[in-house]
Amino acid sequence: MEYLIGIQGPDFVLVASDRVAATSIVQMKDDHDKMFKMSEKILLLCVGEAGDTVQFAEYIQKNVQLYKMRNGYELSPTAAANFTRRNLADCLRSRTPYHVNLLLAGYDEHEGPALYYMDYLAALAKAPFAAHGYGAFLTLSILDRYYKPTISREMAVELLKKCLEEVSSSPGIPKALKRMFCLFANIVLVPQLHFF
């Protein structure tokens, strides 16, 4: 089971992902990283077909870094999300479509925190909270019930734990949600979570 979740607060974005690489019911490994650092203030979380996720995420990552080298400044989270959506849409209409679902989290001095939800059909939406994967069916109702736009960092972590407890209580779902990032201002915190 692949699972991504993101929660946006007034001055931060909290994201988490599982680390399982699986095909059907076979779990191949439990240390697969699904987070890609686009820049100092932007993270891309990617799930989908095994080869597509890494290839597409690294392609976007390198192009965002190339943009910074050519122009001398980084893309904003909004610009990075639209650039990613455009590339995914172009690939969708080619002979080599990518089957990837994405969350893009970032922080901009002018716009503040941003969380973008994107599916494999290149539909893009800015959202206060988002989730991808089987766990999204179980946790979106929890996020809808308890999320507030003025949520504090501590409450966001508690809400995330509540969602992860719900996912872990479902039978047949591996308990490997161990990676979390929190972006705010110019600081990226990278605690390793061991909930289970």
XYZ file of N, CA and C in Angstrom:
588
model
N 0.836 -1.180 0.000
C 0.000 0.000 0.000
C 0.876 1.236 0.000
N 0.597 2.131 -0.914
C 1.317 3.395 -0.953
C 0.435 4.470 -0.351
N 1.059 5.381 0.380
C 0.278 6.386 1.082
C 1.085 7.662 1.250
N 0.499 8.774 0.829
C 1.055 10.110 1.039
C 0.003 10.945 1.739
N 0.442 11.850 2.606
C -0.489 12.748 3.280
C 0.194 14.094 3.488
N -0.587 15.159 3.378
C -0.072 16.507 3.600
C -1.097 17.367 4.306
N -0.621 18.216 5.219
C -1.475 19.137 5.967
C -0.821 20.510 5.930
N -1.569 21.514 5.490
C -1.050 22.885 5.431
C -1.571 23.683 6.616
N -0.679 24.390 7.278
C -1.051 25.281 8.368
C -0.840 26.723 7.962
N -1.001 27.666 8.888
C -0.838 29.075 8.538
C 0.597 29.454 8.182
N 1.588 28.729 8.718
C 2.982 29.065 8.421
C 3.851 27.829 8.188
N 3.245 26.723 7.820
C 3.999 25.487 7.602
C 3.205 24.537 6.717
N 3.900 23.543 6.197
C 3.270 22.403 5.522
C 3.898 21.148 6.106
N 3.066 20.232 6.559
C 3.512 18.972 7.138
C 3.160 17.861 6.158
N 4.144 17.076 5.763
C 3.901 15.972 4.831
C 4.523 14.696 5.381
N 3.933 13.571 5.011
C 4.458 12.268 5.433
C 4.195 11.254 4.333
N 5.020 10.221 4.306
C 4.826 9.156 3.319
C 5.241 7.826 3.927
N 4.744 6.768 3.320
C 5.231 5.447 3.706
C 6.540 5.206 2.970
N 7.189 4.083 3.260
C 8.462 3.765 2.609
C 8.423 2.368 1.992
N 7.229 1.906 1.655
C 7.056 0.550 1.139
C 7.099 0.548 -0.383
N 7.848 -0.374 -0.942
C 7.811 -0.640 -2.376
C 7.160 -2.008 -2.541
N 5.996 -2.028 -3.166
C 5.240 -3.276 -3.273
C 4.627 -3.408 -4.652
N 4.421 -4.645 -5.062
C 3.681 -4.961 -6.269
C 2.578 -5.924 -5.872
N 1.343 -5.520 -6.099
C 0.188 -6.306 -5.681
C 0.261 -6.541 -4.174
N 0.316 -7.794 -3.745
C 0.376 -8.075 -2.310
C 1.793 -8.377 -1.836
N 2.766 -8.295 -2.729
C 4.149 -8.613 -2.383
C 4.890 -7.329 -2.018
N 5.387 -7.272 -0.790
C 6.180 -6.127 -0.347
C 7.644 -6.427 -0.634
N 8.254 -5.641 -1.528
C 9.628 -5.908 -1.931
C 10.639 -5.301 -0.969
N 10.365 -4.089 -0.482
C 11.255 -3.479 0.501
C 10.499 -2.423 1.289
N 11.054 -2.044 2.421
C 10.374 -1.070 3.270
C 11.243 0.151 3.566
N 12.182 0.447 2.669
C 13.019 1.636 2.840
C 13.071 2.478 1.563
N 12.005 2.446 0.797
C 11.917 3.176 -0.470
C 11.501 4.628 -0.208
N 12.330 5.578 -0.614
C 12.058 6.994 -0.365
C 11.154 7.548 -1.456
N 10.036 8.148 -1.057
C 9.072 8.705 -2.006
C 9.059 10.224 -1.988
N 10.014 10.826 -1.268
C 10.105 12.283 -1.191
C 11.327 12.753 -1.964
N 11.126 13.789 -2.758
C 12.196 14.339 -3.571
C 12.313 15.829 -3.279
N 13.500 16.270 -2.929
C 13.728 17.676 -2.608
C 13.962 18.437 -3.911
N 13.001 19.293 -4.277
C 13.114 20.072 -5.504
C 14.073 21.242 -5.321
N 13.944 21.915 -4.189
C 14.807 23.048 -3.858
C 14.818 23.170 -2.345
N 15.364 24.264 -1.838
C 15.427 24.453 -0.390
C 14.044 24.568 0.233
N 13.040 24.966 -0.544
C 11.714 25.219 0.013
C 10.602 24.402 -0.633
N 10.940 23.435 -1.473
C 9.915 22.663 -2.181
C 10.222 21.168 -2.088
N 9.210 20.396 -1.705
C 9.294 18.934 -1.660
C 8.251 18.340 -2.591
N 8.624 17.287 -3.301
C 7.695 16.562 -4.160
C 7.559 15.151 -3.610
N 6.333 14.728 -3.347
C 6.047 13.368 -2.899
C 5.369 12.648 -4.053
N 5.818 11.438 -4.344
C 5.390 10.775 -5.570
C 5.092 9.296 -5.318
N 3.903 8.843 -5.749
C 3.553 7.422 -5.713
C 2.994 7.022 -7.074
N 3.060 5.734 -7.368
C 2.542 5.239 -8.638
C 3.350 4.040 -9.096
N 3.441 3.868 -10.404
C 4.231 2.771 -10.960
C 5.697 2.939 -10.573
N 6.343 1.830 -10.265
C 7.689 1.862 -9.690
C 8.693 2.657 -10.526
N 8.820 2.365 -11.789
C 9.787 3.080 -12.616
C 9.372 4.506 -12.916
N 8.082 4.714 -13.084
C 7.582 6.046 -13.430
C 7.841 7.068 -12.332
N 7.661 6.672 -11.081
C 7.781 7.639 -9.990
C 9.180 8.228 -9.911
N 10.180 7.379 -9.902
C 11.555 7.862 -9.778
C 11.965 8.638 -11.021
N 11.641 8.123 -12.203
C 12.052 8.788 -13.435
C 11.401 10.161 -13.570
N 10.108 10.260 -13.326
C 9.417 11.541 -13.463
C 9.859 12.527 -12.385
N 9.953 12.067 -11.147
C 10.343 12.964 -10.055
C 11.761 13.496 -10.249
N 12.682 12.647 -10.672
C 14.049 13.120 -10.901
C 14.124 14.064 -12.095
N 13.322 13.818 -13.124
C 13.267 14.723 -14.273
C 12.802 16.115 -13.840
N 11.741 16.180 -13.048
C 11.239 17.467 -12.555
C 12.265 18.105 -11.624
N 12.851 17.313 -10.747
C 13.844 17.815 -9.798
C 15.022 18.466 -10.523
N 15.549 17.811 -11.525
C 16.706 18.346 -12.251
C 16.334 19.586 -13.059
N 15.125 19.641 -13.604
C 14.710 20.824 -14.355
C 14.471 22.024 -13.447
N 13.973 21.798 -12.247
C 13.808 22.897 -11.285
C 15.179 23.432 -10.878
N 16.147 22.542 -10.675
C 17.503 22.976 -10.340
C 18.165 23.689 -11.518
N 17.920 23.216 -12.740
C 18.444 23.880 -13.933
C 17.879 25.285 -14.064
N 16.601 25.456 -13.771
C 15.972 26.779 -13.813
C 16.681 27.738 -12.859
N 17.012 27.250 -11.671
C 17.704 28.101 -10.697
C 19.091 28.491 -11.204
N 19.809 27.557 -11.817
C 21.153 27.866 -12.319
C 21.099 28.854 -13.477
N 20.121 28.717 -14.349
C 20.006 29.615 -15.500
C 19.550 31.014 -15.126
N 18.629 31.111 -14.161
C 18.000 32.392 -13.859
C 18.474 33.035 -12.565
N 19.158 32.299 -11.721
C 19.682 32.870 -10.494
C 18.704 32.911 -9.338
N 17.515 32.382 -9.501
C 16.543 32.315 -8.407
C 15.689 31.061 -8.574
N 15.098 30.636 -7.457
C 14.300 29.408 -7.465
C 12.868 29.673 -7.913
N 12.240 28.636 -8.418
C 10.812 28.708 -8.709
C 10.027 28.776 -7.405
N 8.911 29.469 -7.432
C 8.007 29.455 -6.279
C 7.271 28.116 -6.276
N 6.668 27.736 -5.152
C 5.897 26.481 -5.140
C 4.785 26.459 -6.191
N 4.125 27.609 -6.404
C 3.063 27.677 -7.414
C 3.626 27.438 -8.810
N 4.750 28.079 -9.118
C 5.375 27.904 -10.431
C 5.864 26.467 -10.610
N 6.445 25.889 -9.567
C 6.915 24.503 -9.648
C 5.746 23.537 -9.851
N 4.620 23.796 -9.186
C 3.438 22.937 -9.349
C 2.898 23.025 -10.770
N 2.830 24.229 -11.319
C 2.336 24.386 -12.690
C 3.304 23.814 -13.716
N 4.611 23.946 -13.474
C 5.607 23.335 -14.350
C 5.466 21.808 -14.331
N 5.292 21.244 -13.143
C 5.125 19.796 -13.002
C 3.855 19.327 -13.697
N 2.753 20.056 -13.494
C 1.486 19.697 -14.125
C 1.594 19.729 -15.640
N 2.255 20.746 -16.173
C 2.395 20.866 -17.632
C 3.190 19.691 -18.200
N 4.279 19.327 -17.537
C 5.080 18.197 -18.008
C 4.319 16.883 -17.907
N 3.563 16.706 -16.835
C 2.766 15.488 -16.692
C 1.673 15.426 -17.754
N 1.049 16.568 -18.059
C 0.012 16.619 -19.095
C 0.601 16.335 -20.475
N 1.777 16.886 -20.759
C 2.428 16.623 -22.049
C 2.775 15.146 -22.196
N 3.284 14.540 -21.134
C 3.631 13.116 -21.180
C 2.388 12.241 -21.302
N 1.294 12.682 -20.695
C 0.039 11.931 -20.759
C -0.446 11.794 -22.200
N -0.184 12.801 -23.001
C -0.634 12.817 -24.391
C 0.442 12.329 -25.360
N 1.443 11.651 -24.849
C 2.508 11.109 -25.684
C 2.466 9.578 -25.629
N 3.474 8.959 -26.197
C 3.544 7.498 -26.166
C 4.109 6.972 -24.853
N 4.614 7.865 -24.028
C 5.221 7.443 -22.764
C 4.570 8.165 -21.584
N 3.305 7.848 -21.283
C 2.666 8.515 -20.135
C 3.235 7.989 -18.812
N 3.253 8.854 -17.829
C 3.677 8.468 -16.480
C 2.437 8.247 -15.624
N 2.405 7.134 -14.911
C 1.297 6.868 -13.987
C 1.786 7.210 -12.582
N 1.710 8.504 -12.230
C 2.181 8.978 -10.931
C 1.137 9.898 -10.302
N 1.019 9.823 -9.004
C 0.189 10.736 -8.223
C 1.131 11.516 -7.315
N 0.911 12.819 -7.211
C 1.883 13.683 -6.553
C 1.266 14.588 -5.503
N 2.069 14.926 -4.506
C 1.814 16.040 -3.604
C 3.041 16.933 -3.689
N 2.827 18.219 -3.845
C 3.933 19.168 -3.874
C 3.732 20.147 -2.724
N 4.702 20.191 -1.838
C 4.635 21.069 -0.668
C 5.758 22.083 -0.754
N 5.453 23.316 -0.393
C 6.485 24.337 -0.440
C 6.149 25.543 0.404
N 7.142 26.419 0.535
C 6.960 27.655 1.292
C 7.578 28.794 0.498
N 6.831 29.881 0.383
C 7.298 31.074 -0.323
C 7.134 32.284 0.596
N 8.110 33.197 0.570
C 8.053 34.372 1.448
C 6.837 35.241 1.163
N 6.420 35.314 -0.094
C 5.301 36.182 -0.472
C 3.955 35.468 -0.361
N 3.903 34.216 -0.794
C 2.646 33.464 -0.821
C 2.403 32.658 0.452
N 3.443 32.389 1.220
C 3.318 31.552 2.410
C 3.388 30.079 2.045
N 2.859 29.203 2.900
C 2.919 27.766 2.628
C 1.936 27.366 1.533
N 2.266 26.288 0.840
C 1.386 25.802 -0.230
C 1.463 24.285 -0.294
N 0.316 23.670 -0.515
C 0.223 22.225 -0.711
C -0.607 21.985 -1.960
N -0.034 21.290 -2.935
C -0.719 21.010 -4.197
C -0.931 19.513 -4.353
N -2.122 19.165 -4.825
C -2.533 17.784 -5.081
C -2.587 17.595 -6.592
N -1.954 16.543 -7.085
C -1.956 16.275 -8.523
C -2.113 14.776 -8.745
N -2.989 14.409 -9.682
C -3.154 12.988 -9.976
C -2.497 12.647 -11.310
N -2.596 11.379 -11.709
C -1.915 10.910 -12.918
C -2.500 11.497 -14.199
N -3.694 12.096 -14.128
C -4.292 12.751 -15.292
C -3.928 14.230 -15.362
N -2.983 14.653 -14.530
C -2.465 16.025 -14.484
C -3.500 17.027 -13.997
N -4.430 16.585 -13.166
C -5.370 17.510 -12.527
C -4.668 18.106 -11.312
N -4.597 19.425 -11.249
C -3.871 20.123 -10.188
C -4.839 20.923 -9.340
N -4.679 20.844 -8.016
C -5.513 21.631 -7.103
C -4.693 22.010 -5.881
N -4.840 23.259 -5.467
C -4.230 23.685 -4.205
C -5.197 23.286 -3.100
N -4.678 22.633 -2.063
C -5.553 22.083 -1.030
C -4.989 22.360 0.360
N -5.868 22.516 1.351
C -5.382 22.681 2.724
C -4.872 21.365 3.316
N -5.385 20.245 2.811
C -4.899 18.919 3.185
C -5.143 17.994 2.005
N -4.331 16.960 1.900
C -4.457 16.041 0.768
C -3.855 14.694 1.142
N -4.275 13.668 0.424
C -3.734 12.321 0.621
C -3.860 11.545 -0.684
N -2.927 10.644 -0.906
C -2.949 9.745 -2.057
C -2.796 8.322 -1.551
N -3.292 7.386 -2.323
C -3.137 5.979 -1.993
C -4.361 5.419 -1.293
N -4.258 4.144 -0.926
C -5.382 3.464 -0.275
C -5.724 4.117 1.058
N -4.725 4.574 1.769
C -4.954 5.222 3.052
C -5.763 6.500 2.946
N -5.786 7.112 1.774
C -6.567 8.343 1.587
C -8.051 8.077 1.787
N -8.517 6.894 1.388
C -9.930 6.556 1.577
C -10.296 6.496 3.056
N -9.326 6.144 3.885
C -9.570 5.996 5.316
C -9.384 7.299 6.092
N -8.549 8.199 5.576
C -8.161 9.359 6.389
C -8.719 10.701 5.929
N -9.239 10.797 4.732
C -9.757 12.100 4.285
C -10.924 12.573 5.147
N -11.735 11.649 5.646
C -12.843 12.050 6.520
C -12.323 12.584 7.854
N -11.235 12.012 8.357
C -10.626 12.507 9.598
C -10.063 13.903 9.380
N -9.370 14.086 8.267
C -8.821 15.407 7.949
C -9.938 16.432 7.784
N -11.012 16.044 7.127
C -12.140 16.948 6.917
C -12.788 17.340 8.243
N -12.844 16.403 9.167
C -13.498 16.658 10.461
C -12.653 17.538 11.383
N -11.340 17.285 11.457
C -10.510 17.926 12.476
C -9.620 19.063 11.964
N -9.516 19.232 10.666
C -8.642 20.289 10.141
C -9.262 21.668 10.359
N -8.410 22.614 10.742
C -8.797 24.025 10.843
C -7.713 24.843 10.153
N -8.065 25.917 9.457
C -7.042 26.722 8.774
C -5.997 27.311 9.727
N -6.356 27.491 10.987
C -5.425 28.069 11.965
C -4.723 26.997 12.794
N -4.636 25.794 12.285
C -4.058 24.668 13.024
C -2.596 24.950 13.378
N -2.206 24.604 14.600
C -0.819 24.788 15.033
C 0.015 23.587 14.585
N 1.332 23.720 14.685
C 2.209 22.616 14.291
C 1.971 21.386 15.164
N 1.813 21.624 16.458
C 1.601 20.506 17.379
C 0.284 19.787 17.076
N -0.768 20.558 16.805
C -2.061 19.951 16.480
C -2.004 19.220 15.138
N -1.227 19.747 14.193
C -1.079 19.076 12.897
C -0.386 17.729 13.064
N 0.622 17.679 13.919
C 1.303 16.403 14.177
C 0.343 15.423 14.852
N -0.473 15.910 15.786
C -1.466 15.045 16.437
C -2.505 14.541 15.431
N -2.931 15.418 14.523
C -3.877 15.018 13.479
C -3.255 13.976 12.560
N -1.981 14.171 12.219
C -1.269 13.196 11.396
C -1.193 11.848 12.112
N -0.886 11.860 13.391
C -0.827 10.605 14.158
C -2.188 9.912 14.188
N -3.255 10.709 14.314
C -4.608 10.143 14.318
C -4.898 9.457 12.977
N -4.487 10.093 11.884
C -4.677 9.495 10.553
C -3.866 8.214 10.407
N -2.627 8.228 10.877
C -1.773 7.051 10.753
C -2.271 5.898 11.621
N -2.842 6.215 12.785
C -3.435 5.167 13.616
C -4.620 4.518 12.904
N -5.422 5.332 12.215
C -6.563 4.792 11.469
C -6.097 3.884 10.332
N -5.066 4.319 9.622
C -4.542 3.507 8.519
C -3.954 2.210 9.056
N -3.220 2.282 10.159
C -2.577 1.077 10.697
C -3.580 0.099 11.297
N -4.769 0.580 11.674
C -5.773 -0.327 12.238
C -6.503 -1.126 11.166
N -6.359 -0.729 9.909
C -6.997 -1.456 8.820
C -6.218 -2.735 8.526
N -6.890 -3.874 8.377
C -6.169 -5.131 8.145
C -5.500 -5.158 6.771
N -4.324 -5.767 6.738
C -3.629 -5.954 5.473
C -2.822 -4.760 5.019
N -2.691 -3.744 5.862
C -1.911 -2.569 5.487
C -0.613 -2.583 6.272
N 0.534 -2.496 5.595
C 1.810 -2.514 6.312
C 1.979 -1.266 7.178
N 2.639 -1.453 8.290
C 2.845 -0.348 9.227
C 4.227 0.252 8.981
N 4.394 0.978 7.895
C 5.712 1.492 7.530
C 5.702 2.984 7.232
N 4.792 3.722 7.855
C 4.754 5.171 7.650
C 5.762 5.810 8.591
N 6.958 6.037 8.096
C 8.041 6.438 8.982
C 8.733 7.730 8.574
N 8.299 8.397 7.549
C 9.045 9.557 7.066
C 8.155 10.778 7.089
N 8.614 11.861 7.719
C 7.822 13.077 7.814
C 8.721 14.292 7.645
N 8.207 15.301 6.956
C 8.900 16.574 6.818
C 7.953 17.675 7.248
N 8.499 18.735 7.787
C 7.717 19.932 8.090
C 8.452 21.120 7.491
N 7.797 21.853 6.588
C 8.403 23.017 5.952
C 7.797 24.281 6.528
N 8.625 25.204 6.972
C 8.124 26.517 7.348
C 9.261 27.516 7.263
N 8.908 28.730 6.842
C 9.879 29.805 6.610
C 11.016 29.267 5.752
N 12.259 29.421 6.187
C 13.389 28.925 5.415
C 13.967 27.649 6.016
N 13.222 27.007 6.893
C 13.732 25.848 7.611
C 12.963 24.604 7.174
N 13.685 23.548 6.899
C 13.062 22.260 6.606
C 13.468 21.300 7.715
N 12.506 20.880 8.525
C 12.785 19.915 9.583
C 12.588 18.513 9.039
N 13.484 17.613 9.391
C 13.418 16.267 8.851
C 13.459 15.233 9.971
N 12.425 15.144 10.791
C 12.445 14.083 11.803
C 12.049 12.744 11.194
N 12.712 11.701 11.614
C 12.318 10.352 11.206
C 11.286 9.856 12.206
N 10.128 9.494 11.746
C 9.073 9.038 12.640
C 9.066 7.523 12.722
N 8.870 7.029 13.901
C 8.704 5.592 14.108
C 7.440 5.417 14.936
N 6.288 5.511 14.274
C 5.013 5.415 14.963
C 4.736 3.994 15.426
N 5.256 3.020 14.684
C 4.857 1.639 14.950
C 6.059 0.806 15.323
